[in-house]
Coordinates of C-alpha atoms in Angstrom, one line a residue:
M10 CA 199.7 -69.9 3.6
T11 CA 199.7 -66.7 5.7
R12 CA 200.7 -66.7 9.4
S13 CA 197.0 -66.0 10.2
A14 CA 195.8 -69.0 8.3
R15 CA 198.5 -71.3 9.9
R16 CA 197.5 -70.1 13.4
A17 CA 193.8 -70.6 12.7
E18 CA 194.5 -74.1 11.3
S19 CA 196.3 -75.1 14.5
V20 CA 193.4 -73.8 16.6
L21 CA 190.6 -75.5 14.6
A22 CA 192.4 -78.7 13.6
G23 CA 190.3 -81.7 14.6
L24 CA 187.2 -79.8 15.6
D25 CA 185.0 -81.5 13.0
P26 CA 183.7 -84.5 15.1
A27 CA 182.9 -86.5 12.0
A28 CA 186.1 -85.8 10.2
D29 CA 187.6 -89.2 11.0
L30 CA 184.7 -91.3 10.0
D31 CA 185.4 -91.5 6.3
G32 CA 188.3 -89.8 4.6
D33 CA 186.8 -90.1 1.2
L34 CA 184.1 -87.6 2.2
R35 CA 186.7 -84.8 1.9
E36 CA 187.7 -85.7 -1.7
G37 CA 188.2 -82.5 -3.5
T38 CA 187.9 -80.4 -0.3
D39 CA 191.2 -80.0 1.4
R40 CA 190.8 -79.3 5.2
R41 CA 193.7 -76.8 5.0
T42 CA 191.9 -74.9 2.2
V43 CA 188.7 -74.8 4.2
L44 CA 190.5 -73.5 7.3
S45 CA 192.6 -71.0 5.5
T46 CA 189.4 -69.1 4.5
I47 CA 189.0 -67.8 8.0
L48 CA 189.7 -64.1 7.5
A49 CA 190.0 -61.9 10.5
A50 CA 188.6 -58.4 10.4
S51 CA 190.9 -55.4 11.2
R52 CA 192.1 -55.0 14.7
D53 CA 191.3 -51.3 14.4
E54 CA 187.6 -52.0 14.6
P55 CA 186.3 -51.4 18.1
R56 CA 185.1 -54.3 20.1
P57 CA 181.5 -54.2 21.3
A58 CA 181.0 -53.9 25.0
A59 CA 180.2 -57.3 26.6
V60 CA 176.7 -57.2 28.1
R61 CA 175.0 -60.1 29.9
P62 CA 171.8 -61.3 28.3
R63 CA 168.6 -60.1 29.9
R64 CA 166.6 -63.1 28.8
R65 CA 167.5 -66.7 28.3
L66 CA 166.7 -68.2 24.9
L67 CA 165.5 -71.7 24.3
L68 CA 168.3 -73.1 22.2
A69 CA 168.5 -76.3 20.2
G70 CA 171.8 -77.9 21.1
A71 CA 174.4 -77.1 23.8
A72 CA 177.0 -74.4 23.5
L73 CA 180.2 -76.3 24.0
A74 CA 183.8 -75.9 22.8
G75 CA 184.9 -73.0 20.6
A76 CA 187.9 -71.6 18.7
A77 CA 189.0 -68.1 18.1
A78 CA 190.3 -66.8 14.7
A79 CA 193.8 -65.3 14.6
T80 CA 195.0 -62.0 13.1
T81 CA 198.3 -60.3 12.5
G82 CA 199.2 -56.7 13.3
T83 CA 201.9 -54.4 14.5
V84 CA 202.7 -53.7 18.1
A85 CA 201.0 -50.4 17.9
V86 CA 197.6 -51.9 17.4
L87 CA 197.8 -54.7 19.9
R88 CA 196.1 -52.4 22.4
H89 CA 192.8 -53.4 20.6
D90 CA 191.2 -56.8 20.8
P91 CA 190.4 -58.6 17.5
A92 CA 187.0 -57.9 15.9
P93 CA 184.7 -60.8 15.1
A94 CA 186.2 -63.1 12.4
Y95 CA 184.7 -65.1 9.7
A96 CA 184.0 -68.6 11.0
A97 CA 185.3 -71.8 9.3
T98 CA 182.4 -74.0 8.2
A99 CA 182.1 -77.6 7.2
P100 CA 182.3 -78.6 3.5
P101 CA 178.9 -79.3 2.0
L102 CA 177.8 -82.8 1.1
R103 CA 177.4 -83.9 -2.5
Y104 CA 174.0 -84.9 -3.7
E105 CA 173.2 -87.0 -6.8
R106 CA 169.8 -86.9 -8.4
A107 CA 168.6 -88.3 -11.7
T108 CA 166.2 -86.2 -13.7
G109 CA 162.5 -87.1 -13.4
G110 CA 161.5 -89.9 -11.1
P111 CA 159.0 -90.0 -8.1
T112 CA 158.2 -86.8 -6.1
A113 CA 159.5 -86.2 -2.6
A114 CA 156.1 -87.1 -1.2
E115 CA 156.0 -90.4 -3.1
L116 CA 159.6 -91.3 -2.0
L117 CA 158.9 -90.4 1.7
R118 CA 155.7 -92.6 1.7
G119 CA 157.7 -95.4 0.1
L120 CA 160.4 -95.0 2.9
A121 CA 157.6 -95.0 5.4
D122 CA 156.4 -98.4 4.2
T123 CA 160.1 -99.6 4.4
A124 CA 160.4 -98.3 8.0
E125 CA 157.2 -100.1 9.0
R126 CA 158.7 -103.4 8.0
S127 CA 162.1 -102.7 9.6
P128 CA 162.2 -103.9 13.3
T129 CA 163.9 -101.9 16.0
K130 CA 167.5 -103.0 16.6
G131 CA 168.2 -104.7 20.0
S132 CA 165.9 -105.4 22.9
G133 CA 165.5 -104.4 26.5
G134 CA 164.1 -101.6 28.6
Y135 CA 166.8 -99.0 27.8
G136 CA 167.2 -96.9 24.7
Y137 CA 170.7 -96.1 23.5
I138 CA 171.6 -93.4 21.1
H139 CA 175.1 -92.2 19.9
T140 CA 175.3 -88.9 18.0
R141 CA 178.0 -86.5 16.8
Q142 CA 177.2 -82.8 16.3
W143 CA 179.0 -79.8 14.8
Q144 CA 177.5 -76.4 15.2
L145 CA 178.4 -72.8 14.5
A146 CA 177.6 -71.0 17.7
N147 CA 177.2 -67.3 18.6
P148 CA 179.9 -66.4 21.2
S149 CA 177.6 -63.8 22.8
L150 CA 175.8 -66.6 24.5
A151 CA 179.1 -67.8 26.2
P152 CA 182.0 -66.1 27.9
K153 CA 184.2 -66.1 24.8
G154 CA 184.3 -62.4 23.9
V155 CA 183.3 -61.5 20.4
Y156 CA 184.6 -64.5 18.5
L157 CA 182.5 -66.9 16.4
T158 CA 183.1 -70.4 17.5
V159 CA 182.8 -74.0 16.2
D160 CA 181.1 -76.2 18.8
P161 CA 181.7 -79.9 18.2
S162 CA 180.4 -82.6 20.6
E163 CA 179.8 -86.3 20.8
T164 CA 177.0 -87.7 23.0
W165 CA 176.0 -91.1 24.3
L166 CA 172.5 -91.3 25.7
W167 CA 170.8 -94.1 27.7
Y168 CA 167.3 -93.7 28.9
R169 CA 164.9 -96.1 30.7
D170 CA 161.6 -95.9 29.0
S171 CA 159.6 -97.0 32.0
D172 CA 160.5 -93.9 34.1
R173 CA 162.4 -91.5 31.8
S174 CA 165.6 -91.7 33.9
T175 CA 168.7 -91.0 31.8
R176 CA 172.4 -91.4 31.7
V177 CA 174.3 -89.1 29.3
V178 CA 178.0 -89.1 28.5
Q179 CA 179.2 -86.1 26.5
D180 CA 182.6 -85.3 25.0
S181 CA 183.7 -81.9 23.8
P182 CA 187.1 -80.1 23.4
Q183 CA 186.3 -77.4 25.9
F184 CA 184.7 -79.4 28.7
G185 CA 186.2 -82.8 28.1
R186 CA 184.4 -86.0 28.8
H187 CA 181.7 -85.9 31.5
E188 CA 178.7 -87.9 32.6
T189 CA 175.4 -86.8 34.0
R190 CA 172.4 -88.7 35.3
Q191 CA 168.8 -87.5 35.6
P192 CA 166.2 -89.2 37.8
A193 CA 162.8 -90.5 36.9
G194 CA 160.6 -88.1 35.1
T195 CA 163.3 -86.5 33.0
Q196 CA 162.3 -85.2 29.6
V197 CA 163.8 -87.4 26.9
G198 CA 164.0 -85.1 23.9
Y199 CA 160.4 -85.3 22.8
V200 CA 157.4 -83.7 24.2
C201 CA 153.6 -83.7 24.3
W202 CA 152.5 -80.1 23.7
T203 CA 149.2 -79.0 25.4
T204 CA 148.1 -75.4 25.3
G205 CA 148.7 -73.6 28.6
V206 CA 150.5 -76.6 30.1
V207 CA 154.3 -77.1 30.6
P208 CA 155.5 -79.6 28.0
Q209 CA 155.8 -83.2 29.2
S210 CA 157.5 -86.3 27.8
C211 CA 155.2 -88.4 25.6
P212 CA 154.6 -92.1 26.0
T213 CA 156.0 -93.8 22.9
D214 CA 152.7 -95.1 21.7
K215 CA 151.2 -91.6 21.6
L216 CA 153.7 -90.6 18.9
M217 CA 151.7 -92.8 16.5
D218 CA 149.1 -89.9 16.5
P219 CA 149.9 -87.8 13.4
N220 CA 148.3 -84.7 15.1
L221 CA 150.6 -85.1 18.0
L222 CA 153.6 -85.5 15.7
R223 CA 152.7 -82.2 14.0
D224 CA 153.1 -80.6 17.4
V225 CA 156.4 -82.4 18.2
L226 CA 157.8 -81.5 14.7
F227 CA 156.8 -77.8 15.1
I228 CA 154.4 -78.0 12.2
S229 CA 151.2 -77.0 14.1
G230 CA 152.8 -73.9 15.8
Q231 CA 152.2 -75.2 19.3
G232 CA 155.9 -75.1 20.1
K233 CA 159.0 -73.4 18.7
M234 CA 162.7 -73.9 19.2
V235 CA 165.6 -71.7 17.9
N236 CA 169.3 -71.9 17.7
V237 CA 171.9 -69.2 16.7
T238 CA 170.9 -69.3 13.0
G239 CA 167.2 -69.1 13.7
E240 CA 164.0 -71.1 14.0
Q241 CA 164.0 -74.9 13.9
S242 CA 162.1 -76.5 11.0
P243 CA 160.1 -79.8 11.1
L244 CA 163.3 -81.5 9.7
G245 CA 165.2 -80.1 12.7
G246 CA 162.4 -81.3 14.9
Y247 CA 162.7 -84.8 13.5
A248 CA 166.5 -84.8 14.3
H249 CA 165.7 -83.6 17.9
L250 CA 163.1 -86.4 18.2
A251 CA 165.4 -89.1 16.9
G252 CA 168.3 -87.9 19.0
G253 CA 166.3 -88.5 22.2
L254 CA 164.3 -91.6 21.4
V255 CA 164.8 -95.0 19.7
L256 CA 161.9 -94.8 17.3
P257 CA 159.9 -98.0 16.9
P258 CA 158.9 -99.0 13.3
G259 CA 155.4 -97.5 13.4
V260 CA 156.6 -94.1 14.7
R261 CA 159.4 -94.0 12.1
A262 CA 156.8 -94.6 9.4
Q263 CA 154.3 -92.1 10.8
V264 CA 157.0 -89.3 11.0
L265 CA 157.9 -89.9 7.3
R266 CA 154.2 -89.8 6.3
V267 CA 153.7 -86.5 8.2
L268 CA 156.7 -85.0 6.4
A269 CA 155.4 -86.3 3.1
D270 CA 152.4 -84.0 3.5
L271 CA 154.6 -81.0 4.4
P272 CA 154.4 -78.2 1.8
G273 CA 157.7 -77.2 0.3
I274 CA 159.7 -80.3 1.0
A275 CA 161.9 -81.4 -1.9
Y276 CA 163.9 -84.5 -2.8
T277 CA 167.6 -83.4 -2.9
G278 CA 169.0 -86.6 -4.1
R279 CA 171.1 -89.5 -2.9
A280 CA 174.0 -88.6 -0.7
R281 CA 176.8 -90.1 1.4
D282 CA 176.6 -88.7 4.9
R283 CA 179.5 -87.7 7.1
A284 CA 179.8 -91.2 8.4
G285 CA 180.1 -92.6 4.9
R286 CA 176.6 -94.1 4.7
T287 CA 174.4 -93.7 1.6
G288 CA 170.9 -92.3 2.1
E289 CA 168.1 -90.4 0.5
A290 CA 168.1 -86.6 1.2
F291 CA 165.1 -84.3 1.6
S292 CA 165.3 -80.6 2.1
L293 CA 163.1 -77.7 3.1
D294 CA 164.0 -74.0 2.3
F295 CA 162.6 -71.2 4.5
D296 CA 163.6 -68.0 6.3
A297 CA 165.0 -68.8 9.7
M298 CA 165.6 -65.3 11.1
T299 CA 169.2 -64.9 10.1
G300 CA 168.2 -65.4 6.5
P301 CA 167.1 -68.1 4.1
V302 CA 168.3 -71.6 5.1
R303 CA 168.0 -75.1 3.7
D304 CA 167.4 -77.8 6.2
T305 CA 168.2 -81.4 5.0
I306 CA 167.6 -84.8 6.4
I307 CA 169.2 -88.0 5.2
V308 CA 167.2 -91.2 5.5
D309 CA 168.5 -94.8 5.3
P310 CA 166.7 -96.4 2.2
D311 CA 166.9 -99.9 3.7
T312 CA 165.3 -99.1 7.1
G313 CA 163.7 -95.7 6.9
T314 CA 165.7 -94.5 9.9
L315 CA 167.2 -91.0 10.1
L316 CA 170.9 -90.9 9.5
G317 CA 171.5 -87.2 9.9
Y318 CA 170.4 -83.6 9.7
E319 CA 172.1 -80.5 8.2
R320 CA 171.5 -76.8 8.1
T321 CA 172.9 -74.7 5.3
L322 CA 172.7 -70.9 5.6
L323 CA 172.0 -69.8 2.1
S324 CA 172.4 -66.1 2.7
L325 CA 173.1 -64.0 5.8
T326 CA 170.5 -61.1 5.7
N327 CA 170.2 -60.6 9.4
P328 CA 173.5 -61.0 11.4
H329 CA 171.7 -59.9 14.6
P330 CA 168.7 -62.3 14.8
F331 CA 167.9 -61.8 18.5
G332 CA 168.1 -58.1 18.6
E333 CA 167.4 -56.6 22.0
M334 CA 167.1 -60.1 23.6
V335 CA 170.9 -60.3 23.7
P336 CA 172.3 -56.7 24.0
G337 CA 175.8 -56.3 22.8
A338 CA 175.8 -59.6 21.0
A339 CA 178.5 -60.0 18.3
P340 CA 177.0 -60.5 14.8
L341 CA 177.1 -63.7 13.0
K342 CA 179.9 -63.4 10.4
V343 CA 180.1 -66.3 7.9
R344 CA 180.6 -66.6 4.2
T345 CA 177.4 -68.1 2.6
P346 CA 176.3 -70.5 1.5
A347 CA 177.7 -72.3 4.5
V348 CA 176.9 -75.5 6.5
V349 CA 176.4 -74.1 10.0
D350 CA 175.0 -77.2 11.8
Y351 CA 174.9 -80.9 11.4
T352 CA 174.0 -84.0 13.5
V353 CA 175.1 -87.5 12.6
L354 CA 173.2 -90.4 14.3
L355 CA 175.7 -93.2 14.6
E356 CA 173.9 -95.8 16.7
W357 CA 170.4 -96.3 18.0
E358 CA 169.1 -99.5 19.7
L359 CA 167.4 -101.0 22.7
R360 CA 169.6 -102.5 25.4
A361 CA 169.1 -104.4 28.7
T362 CA 171.2 -101.9 30.8
D363 CA 172.5 -98.4 30.7
Q364 CA 176.0 -99.5 29.8

């Protein structure tokens, strides 16, 4: 292993927030091998001038901790800062699919029926959701120079359904563990879109309306959300929804039925997610600004609940997706295909308190 790879490994070790959930998931994929693929560009390349963004982007997910790639060089070239490096990305999941069988739409409708029969876990006036997320982030949106970063985080959310007040505990390598509280009226990760009106949180019962769900899942075009690899898909919208609300059986079922009618959705196969749970995977391929991507959700076959969401960048055709919106931004630099974003939903239930 080269000195660069060893230094990169020491920086990035442990940044995968789901790495300790199931060691078998990494069978055939050695972490050292993954990290040693971080190849720094030449130090002789000039560093782009840092320019503050003129406009703020609506981003899905928070920019949290990061890690810089390491390079080697002589004393003579140490006058120059390192150029952007290739980012380490998470190993892909394995999917098993038998030939033939039901279509994606048929499977999703079957899972919807299962979800409708599966009660919500727990009881009480508070929703509780525990998630882990790993995201490739663009450093131009944070004071980290020109490096690509890996942004892991773990989040515990409590919300009171009666008034939308929230308590959030978040843990990340850069900022550590911290808690925030928001008073009544806080948006809880899901919105009612109305043309010309600022988005507002929806009462849970309204989410039974399939037309409203098409808005919430970005299908109707009423709303749009982007992250550093481009526009969010309806599958990413579902992850956003499930990460902010404990979905009751009827809503879980309605979401799956709306997705069943979505053109282009495909059954990817059975997979073990990054928490070691087995689920049914469904994917959608589309162009997300940076290039073609594949968004994937994994659904629990026993309850119809969402277990996780992943984005794979299939090809990087536009490393500057935001153009003039972020002058001087460092380009994305990642070897494709690459998993650039995933969310694992670990716990979701109703509770009597926000503890």
